[in-house]
Amino acid sequence: MDTSATSSPAPEAADTPMTKAAPIEVKEFENLYEMAVAQFERAADMTDLNPALRAILSQPKNEIIVNFPVRMDDGSTTMAKGYRIQHNNILGCYKGGLRFSPLVHLDEVKALAAWMTWKCALADLPFGGGKGGIQIDPTQLSRSELERVTRRFTHALGNNIGPDYDIPAPDMGTNAQTMVWMMDTYMNTIAYASKNVSRHVVTGKTVASGGSLGRDEATGRGTVYNIASWAVENGVDLQHCTVAVQGFGNVGSYAARILQDEYGAKLVAVQDHTGSIGNKKGIDANELAGYVEQDGGVKGYGKADEMSAADFWTAECDIFIPAALEWQLTSDNAPNMKCRIIAEGANGPTTMAADKILTENGIEMIPDILANAGGVIVSFFEWTQNRRGETWYLDEVRHKLKRRIADAYDRVTQTMNHYGCTRREATSIAALNRVAQAYDERGIFP
Ligand code: NAD
């Protein structure tokens, strides 16, 4: 069966640009969800969205909070708080990652769930948006404690997740092993004959347990394919480009490695939770990834110099990839950034005030819902393979991913030209138009 990508209608590039919406007051929000709503409102204003739809899409459909006990290795019991937010499912099942972090809170997960709705719509996937998390520090738990937290959380969510309803995936602090524990727990709570047709209850699993080849690298690879589209559009030779990355976990390290190995770019600065390092002659991204895996962070890596956080943010580079937390690029550090383009591997790394400063300074931006869509795109491939009982070759996965990213990138460019707006506004508008079209066609029940 043909699994090639399809495009939703996009405005013609040659269209006369539409008038820009009135400038909005740009402020530093203190709440991530308020920022996500402000971004949505901006797109709604620019597309003249009808008020009913504006109200529907301004809040999640379901907000699930579970408190559950976990047995610790020392025999004590601790209570954990878990979230699953289901923002919208007009285009398909709720889809989105699970974050394990002590900083997880309701409004953060609500923002991330809303961005998943827009990300899936922009990538033309038959998915809606969801996100979840547990307020724990995974680095402080043993493997067996992590397993018990994950399994108990899955059990507490019960029928709120399901292979054709809501499909979690890895995010910060979770990985393929977390997903396998979730899948196994879910499979053991349903009818025996349904077990093996329910593997797609989560994506991002290990390959042995039903994951897709290429899912581990997918988000970073998608970020790189976006950068490659931008480079072609702007006549930039990536072989002569330098790269700085914040966050050297799944997304950041794969993006750096692929840019280096397949496009010849040079990694010159890296920051993670342990510190910042730099080397103008280049840092071998593969070697650094091995070091980080062993030592838990970039600090102490011998073939680069330690640098201050201030020096990291002002490092000369062509491409800057934030791939750690939200709200890292702020009005404090944005004015001094010296890169040419920022590709947001992380979700929500740039505040709205910083975004305005960067735009005014001529720094281009590939926004999160486009730049890090590779993860959910390959999650869709995994889900599809599980449903069909298929396994795809790695080159097949990469080829399909590249095509979908290029397609989404082009759609955003066309939307930018049509509306005469920034790339960030265009990503929101293109996604919103797709969701709005589905609502227009289906109407409101009853
Ligand atoms: P990860 O846990 O693998 O890596 C996170 C990295 O961020 C680590 O290198 C960590 O040291 C660094 N970090 C944490 N706190 C920091 C701080 N205060 N300062 C600097 N660095 C810090 O997580 P990941 O999966 O790579 O996710 C990173 C970002 O990408 C998140 O915003 C996530 O939502 C987003 N994202 C991930 C995926 C995916 O498939 N994993 C998909 C889409 C978006």
JSON list of C-alpha atoms in Angstrom, two decimals, residues 83 90 99 154 211 295 353 368 385 416:
[
{"chain": "A", "resi": 83, "resn": "TYR", "atom": "CA", "xyz": [-0.78, 14.27, 33.94]},
{"chain": "A", "resi": 90, "resn": "ILE", "atom": "CA", "xyz": [-10.52, 16.38, 15.28]},
{"chain": "A", "resi": 99, "resn": "ARG", "atom": "CA", "xyz": [7.86, 13.93, 30.25]},
{"chain": "A", "resi": 154, "resn": "THR", "atom": "CA", "xyz": [0.04, 3.45, 32.93]},
{"chain": "A", "resi": 211, "resn": "GLY", "atom": "CA", "xyz": [9.48, 0.14, 17.50]},
{"chain": "A", "resi": 295, "resn": "ASP", "atom": "CA", "xyz": [29.64, 10.75, 32.05]},
{"chain": "A", "resi": 353, "resn": "ALA", "atom": "CA", "xyz": [9.76, 38.88, 23.45]},
{"chain": "A", "resi": 368, "resn": "ASP", "atom": "CA", "xyz": [9.35, 24.15, 17.06]},
{"chain": "A", "resi": 385, "resn": "GLN", "atom": "CA", "xyz": [3.74, -0.46, 10.86]},
{"chain": "A", "resi": 416, "resn": "MET", "atom": "CA", "xyz": [4.50, 33.05, 4.70]}
]
